[in-house]
Coordinates of C-alpha atoms in Angstrom, one line a residue:
K504 CA 8.9 -19.2 -5.6
A505 CA 11.8 -19.1 -3.2
S506 CA 12.4 -22.3 -1.3
V507 CA 11.6 -22.6 2.4
T508 CA 15.4 -22.7 3.1
D509 CA 16.0 -19.4 1.3
D510 CA 17.8 -17.1 3.8
R511 CA 16.1 -14.1 2.3
L512 CA 12.8 -15.2 3.8
P513 CA 11.6 -14.3 7.3
T514 CA 11.8 -16.9 10.1
G515 CA 8.8 -18.1 12.1
T516 CA 6.2 -20.9 12.4
W517 CA 3.4 -20.1 9.9
N518 CA 1.5 -23.4 9.8
E519 CA -0.4 -23.2 6.5
Y520 CA 1.0 -19.8 5.4
S521 CA 3.8 -19.5 3.0
Y522 CA 6.3 -16.7 2.1
S523 CA 7.8 -16.1 -1.3
I524 CA 9.6 -13.3 -3.0
L525 CA 7.9 -11.2 -5.7
A526 CA 11.1 -9.2 -6.5
D527 CA 14.5 -8.6 -5.0
G528 CA 17.5 -6.4 -5.8
L529 CA 15.3 -3.3 -5.6
P530 CA 17.0 0.2 -5.4
A531 CA 17.1 2.2 -2.2
A532 CA 18.5 5.5 -0.9
S533 CA 19.3 7.2 2.3
F534 CA 16.1 8.7 3.9
W535 CA 16.6 10.5 7.2
D536 CA 18.7 8.2 9.2
E537 CA 18.1 4.9 7.3
R538 CA 18.0 3.2 3.9
R539 CA 14.5 3.2 2.4
G540 CA 13.5 1.2 -0.7
P541 CA 9.9 0.7 -2.1
T542 CA 6.9 2.0 -0.2
G543 CA 3.4 2.1 -1.8
M544 CA 2.0 -0.5 -4.1
A545 CA -1.2 -0.8 -6.2
K546 CA -2.4 -3.0 -9.1
N547 CA -2.9 -1.2 -12.4
N548 CA -5.5 -2.0 -15.0
F549 CA -3.1 -4.5 -16.7
G550 CA -2.7 -6.6 -13.6
Q551 CA 0.8 -5.3 -12.9
V552 CA 2.2 -4.1 -9.6
M553 CA 3.0 -0.4 -9.4
V554 CA 5.6 0.4 -6.8
T555 CA 6.7 3.8 -5.5
F556 CA 10.3 4.6 -4.6
P557 CA 10.2 8.1 -2.9
T558 CA 14.0 8.3 -3.0
V559 CA 16.4 6.6 -5.5
E560 CA 20.0 7.5 -5.9
T561 CA 21.2 8.0 -9.5
P562 CA 24.7 9.2 -10.6
D563 CA 23.5 12.7 -10.8
K564 CA 20.9 13.2 -8.0
T565 CA 18.3 11.5 -5.7
I566 CA 14.9 11.2 -7.4
G567 CA 11.6 9.6 -6.9
M568 CA 10.2 7.0 -9.3
I569 CA 7.5 4.4 -10.0
A570 CA 8.4 0.9 -11.2
I571 CA 5.9 -1.4 -13.0
L572 CA 6.5 -5.0 -12.1
P573 CA 4.8 -8.2 -13.4
D574 CA 2.7 -9.9 -10.7
Q575 CA 4.8 -13.0 -10.6
D576 CA 7.2 -14.3 -8.0
G577 CA 11.0 -14.8 -8.5
Q578 CA 12.0 -11.5 -10.2
H579 CA 15.3 -9.8 -9.8
Y580 CA 15.0 -6.0 -10.5
D581 CA 16.7 -4.9 -13.7
P582 CA 16.1 -1.2 -14.6
D583 CA 16.9 -1.9 -18.2
V584 CA 14.1 -4.5 -18.5
I585 CA 11.4 -3.4 -16.1
T586 CA 9.4 -0.4 -17.1
V587 CA 10.1 2.6 -14.9
Q588 CA 8.3 6.0 -15.0
F589 CA 10.4 8.7 -13.4
N590 CA 8.6 11.6 -11.8
P591 CA 8.7 14.5 -14.2
Y592 CA 9.8 17.0 -11.6
D593 CA 12.6 16.6 -9.2
D594 CA 10.5 17.1 -6.0
D595 CA 7.2 15.4 -7.1
Y596 CA 7.4 12.6 -4.6
I597 CA 4.8 9.9 -4.1
F598 CA 4.8 7.7 -1.0
G599 CA 1.5 5.7 -0.7
L600 CA -0.6 4.2 -3.5
A601 CA -4.2 3.2 -3.6
R602 CA -6.7 2.0 -6.3
L603 CA -10.3 3.2 -6.2
G604 CA -12.3 1.6 -9.0
N605 CA -10.2 1.7 -12.1
T606 CA -8.2 4.8 -11.0
I607 CA -4.8 4.7 -9.3
Y608 CA -4.0 7.5 -6.8
G609 CA -0.7 8.4 -5.1
G610 CA -0.2 10.5 -2.0
G611 CA 2.8 12.7 -1.5
H612 CA 3.9 16.3 -2.2
D613 CA 4.3 18.5 -5.2
Y614 CA 7.4 20.5 -6.4
W615 CA 6.7 23.1 -3.7
G616 CA 6.3 20.6 -0.9
Y617 CA 2.5 20.8 -0.5
A618 CA 0.3 17.8 0.2
T619 CA -0.9 16.5 -3.1
L620 CA -3.1 13.7 -4.3
F621 CA -1.8 12.4 -7.7
E622 CA -4.1 10.6 -10.2
L623 CA -1.8 8.2 -12.1
A624 CA -2.0 6.4 -15.4
D625 CA -1.3 2.7 -15.7
D626 CA 2.3 3.4 -16.7
G627 CA 2.9 5.5 -13.6
S628 CA 2.8 8.9 -15.3
I629 CA 0.9 11.7 -13.6
V630 CA -2.5 12.5 -15.0
R631 CA -3.6 15.1 -12.5
R632 CA -2.3 16.8 -9.4
I633 CA -4.9 17.6 -6.7
R634 CA -3.3 19.9 -4.1
L635 CA -5.0 19.7 -0.6
S636 CA -5.3 23.4 0.2
G637 CA -5.2 24.3 3.9
L638 CA -2.4 21.9 4.9
Q639 CA 1.0 23.5 5.8
Q640 CA 4.0 23.3 3.5
F641 CA 5.9 20.0 3.9
D642 CA 2.8 18.4 5.6
Y643 CA 2.6 15.8 2.8
L644 CA 0.5 12.7 2.4
I645 CA 2.2 9.4 3.5
G646 CA -0.2 6.4 3.8
L647 CA -3.1 6.1 1.4
V648 CA -6.0 3.6 1.3
A649 CA -9.2 3.3 -0.7
N650 CA -12.6 2.7 0.8
P651 CA -14.8 1.2 -2.0
Q652 CA -17.8 1.3 0.3
N653 CA -18.1 5.1 0.2
Q654 CA -15.7 5.9 -2.8
R655 CA -13.4 7.9 -0.6
L656 CA -9.6 7.8 0.1
Y657 CA -8.1 7.9 3.6
A658 CA -4.6 9.3 4.2
T659 CA -2.1 10.0 6.9
T660 CA 0.2 13.0 6.7
Y661 CA 3.7 13.9 7.9
S662 CA 2.7 16.5 10.6
H663 CA -1.1 16.9 10.5
H664 CA -1.4 14.0 13.0
Q665 CA -4.9 13.2 11.8
V666 CA -6.6 10.9 9.4
L667 CA -7.9 12.6 6.3
E668 CA -11.0 11.6 4.3
I669 CA -10.5 12.7 0.7
D670 CA -13.0 13.0 -2.1
P671 CA -10.8 12.4 -5.1
A672 CA -13.3 13.8 -7.6
S673 CA -13.4 17.3 -5.9
G674 CA -10.2 17.3 -3.9
N675 CA -12.2 18.2 -0.8
Y676 CA -11.1 16.6 2.4
S677 CA -12.0 16.5 6.1
D678 CA -10.5 15.3 9.3
V679 CA -11.8 11.9 10.5
T680 CA -10.0 11.9 13.9
E681 CA -8.9 14.2 16.6
P682 CA -5.1 15.2 16.5
S683 CA -2.6 12.6 17.6
S684 CA 0.7 13.4 19.3
G685 CA 2.5 10.8 17.1
L686 CA 3.3 10.4 13.4
L687 CA 0.6 8.4 11.7
D688 CA 2.0 6.2 8.9
G689 CA 0.5 3.0 7.6
I690 CA -3.3 2.9 7.1
T691 CA -6.1 0.5 6.2
V692 CA -9.9 0.3 6.4
S693 CA -12.2 -2.6 7.6
A694 CA -13.9 -4.7 5.0
D695 CA -17.3 -3.1 5.8
G696 CA -15.8 0.4 5.3
N697 CA -16.8 1.6 8.7
S698 CA -13.5 1.7 10.5
V699 CA -10.0 3.0 9.8
F700 CA -6.8 1.7 11.4
V701 CA -3.5 3.5 11.5
A702 CA 0.1 2.9 12.7
D703 CA 1.3 5.5 15.1
Y704 CA 5.0 5.3 14.1
T705 CA 6.2 7.5 16.9
A706 CA 4.8 5.6 19.9
N707 CA 4.4 2.1 18.3
Y708 CA 0.6 2.1 18.7
I709 CA -2.1 0.7 16.4
R710 CA -5.0 3.0 16.6
G711 CA -8.5 2.4 15.3
F712 CA -11.3 4.9 14.7
D713 CA -15.0 4.8 13.7
I714 CA -15.2 6.7 10.4
A715 CA -18.7 8.2 11.0
S716 CA -18.1 9.6 14.5
G717 CA -14.3 9.7 14.7
A718 CA -14.5 7.9 18.0
S719 CA -11.5 5.8 19.1
I720 CA -12.2 2.0 18.9
L721 CA -8.7 0.6 19.4
T722 CA -5.5 1.5 21.0
V723 CA -2.8 -1.2 21.2
N724 CA 0.8 -0.6 22.1
V725 CA 3.0 -3.1 20.0
T726 CA 6.6 -4.0 20.7
P727 CA 8.3 -5.6 17.7
P728 CA 11.0 -8.0 19.0
Q729 CA 13.8 -6.6 16.8
G730 CA 13.2 -2.9 17.7
G731 CA 11.2 -2.0 14.7
K732 CA 8.4 0.6 14.3
V733 CA 4.9 -0.3 13.2
D734 CA 4.0 0.7 9.6
G735 CA 2.0 -1.0 6.8
L736 CA -1.3 -2.6 7.8
A737 CA -3.8 -5.1 6.4
I738 CA -6.8 -6.9 7.9
G739 CA -7.5 -10.6 7.2
Q740 CA -10.8 -12.1 6.1
G741 CA -12.4 -15.5 6.4
S742 CA -10.5 -17.5 9.0
L743 CA -8.2 -14.5 9.4
A744 CA -11.1 -12.1 10.3
N745 CA -10.2 -9.5 12.9
Q746 CA -6.5 -10.3 12.5
L747 CA -4.5 -7.1 11.7
F748 CA -1.1 -7.8 10.1
V749 CA 1.6 -5.2 10.6
N750 CA 4.7 -4.7 8.6
C751 CA 7.5 -3.2 10.8
T752 CA 10.6 -1.3 10.0
K753 CA 13.1 -3.9 11.2
G754 CA 11.5 -6.6 9.1
E755 CA 9.2 -8.0 11.7
V756 CA 5.6 -8.9 10.9
M757 CA 3.2 -8.6 13.9
V758 CA -0.4 -9.6 14.3
V759 CA -3.0 -7.7 16.4
D760 CA -6.3 -9.4 17.3
L761 CA -8.9 -6.7 16.9
E762 CA -11.3 -8.4 19.3
T763 CA -9.0 -9.3 22.3
E764 CA -6.5 -6.4 21.5
D765 CA -3.6 -8.9 22.1
Y766 CA -0.7 -8.9 19.7
S767 CA 1.9 -11.5 18.7
T768 CA 5.0 -11.9 16.5
F769 CA 4.2 -13.6 13.2
S770 CA 7.7 -13.6 11.7
T771 CA 11.1 -12.0 12.3
A772 CA 13.5 -10.5 9.8
A773 CA 15.6 -12.4 7.4
A774 CA 19.3 -11.5 6.9
D775 CA 19.7 -8.1 5.3
S776 CA 15.9 -7.7 5.0
G777 CA 16.1 -4.0 5.8
R778 CA 13.2 -1.7 6.4
G779 CA 9.7 -2.9 6.2
D780 CA 7.1 -0.4 5.0
F781 CA 3.7 -0.5 3.3
I782 CA 1.5 -3.4 2.4
M783 CA -0.8 -4.3 -0.6
V784 CA -3.5 -7.0 -0.8
D785 CA -3.2 -8.8 -4.1
D786 CA -6.1 -10.0 -6.2
D787 CA -5.6 -13.6 -5.2
G788 CA -5.9 -12.7 -1.5
S789 CA -2.2 -12.8 -0.7
L790 CA -0.3 -10.0 0.9
L791 CA 2.6 -8.1 -0.6
L792 CA 5.0 -6.5 1.9
T793 CA 7.8 -4.0 1.0
Q794 CA 11.2 -4.2 2.5
T795 CA 14.4 -2.2 1.6
H796 CA 15.5 -4.3 -1.3
R797 CA 12.7 -6.7 -1.9
I798 CA 8.9 -7.3 -1.9
L799 CA 7.7 -10.4 -0.1
R800 CA 4.4 -12.3 -0.7
L801 CA 2.6 -13.9 2.2
T802 CA 0.1 -16.5 1.0
P803 CA -2.6 -17.3 3.7
P804 CA -4.3 -20.7 4.3
T805 CA -7.0 -21.6 1.9
S806 CA -9.6 -20.8 4.5
G807 CA -8.4 -17.2 4.8
S808 CA -7.6 -14.2 2.7
F809 CA -6.3 -10.6 3.1
G810 CA -8.9 -9.3 0.7
V811 CA -11.9 -10.1 -1.5
V812 CA -10.7 -12.4 -4.2
N813 CA -13.9 -12.7 -6.3
G814 CA -14.3 -9.1 -7.4
M815 CA -12.5 -9.3 -10.7
I816 CA -12.9 -11.0 -14.1
C817 CA -9.7 -11.4 -16.0
T818 CA -9.8 -11.8 -19.8
R819 CA -7.4 -12.1 -22.7
D820 CA -7.5 -12.5 -26.4
D821 CA -5.6 -14.9 -28.5
Q822 CA -2.9 -12.3 -29.4
T823 CA -1.5 -11.8 -25.9
T824 CA -0.4 -13.6 -22.8
T825 CA -1.4 -10.9 -20.4
Y826 CA -4.7 -10.7 -18.6
S827 CA -6.7 -7.5 -18.3
P828 CA -8.9 -7.1 -15.2
I829 CA -12.5 -5.9 -15.3
N830 CA -13.4 -4.7 -11.8
L831 CA -16.9 -5.5 -10.6
G832 CA -18.9 -3.0 -8.7
T833 CA -20.6 -3.7 -5.3
V834 CA -24.4 -3.9 -5.4
T835 CA -25.7 -1.9 -2.5
E836 CA -29.5 -2.4 -3.0
A837 CA -31.8 -5.1 -4.3
V838 CA -32.1 -5.3 -8.1
S839 CA -34.6 -7.3 -10.2
A840 CA -32.9 -6.8 -13.6
E841 CA -29.4 -7.4 -14.8
A842 CA -26.7 -6.0 -12.5
G843 CA -24.3 -5.6 -15.5
T844 CA -23.4 -6.7 -19.0
F845 CA -20.0 -7.7 -20.2
D846 CA -19.3 -7.7 -24.0
L847 CA -17.0 -10.6 -24.4
R848 CA -17.2 -10.8 -28.2
G849 CA -13.9 -11.7 -29.7
I850 CA -12.4 -12.8 -26.4
S851 CA -11.3 -16.3 -25.5
G852 CA -9.4 -17.9 -22.7

């Protein structure tokens, strides 16, 4: 982990929180009027962090790619060492990532610029393309989040200005919300799966909606101190319950209290931090935040978490040093027999 005096880390008073760096030296490219590096993140079935790069400059052209990083702090990106899966077509771009059960999904657009949900293998290769018919060309998916409570995905799009609920099995989708005037970007769902929260990038609003009715439940105008725009979102649990953390485009991290609707600055950008983007909750309850050339890890106090930390069993055999996760399902009704059986023969550790 980086030391507390590391000038790559944000500044602020965090009490029992701690910042560290998962990886730095990450590639970036010009995107609109700014430099953009990594965006979406998700854990694969080998416990590695999959990271999307919508635009990366190569000697020949600008491409999109997915990098596979070990889930350990202190890395410096080396394209010759770290496994990278390049998108097989020039314009198959993926922005957000989400994991639903044991399946990884990416949101973006296909070769022709149409909104597409991508089913991905653990190495980042594309298994299946699910085009969302009915959306206009170049109205691609941006933010993506999984709701394990109803087995649906929720997405924001470039110009649709609504939150989509997607059934990944069929590719059918529906609008959860009424149209917004702003560009909706970062997205997350509440722990109970009943509410969805989005970052209105255009107007710097955090908006919340009841999933069942589509009714607005939160509208908070946030002003990051360094002039950033709101983007990636995550909600705390335990002692952090009802605290919505926001990754902003000038490197700020803001906190919105979902009960009082007040907001505050958690930390401000380090030198050369660049653009903040999406967020991922790691299995240990820490929070990964992308910036232009690095991915930060925010570890919460022991009494809090950014996600459920007891939903996974990790096993290994004596031949390897890597851990393979087995996701546990959620029991939704009373059972009198075994909830599940795990065959651990031949496994130690």
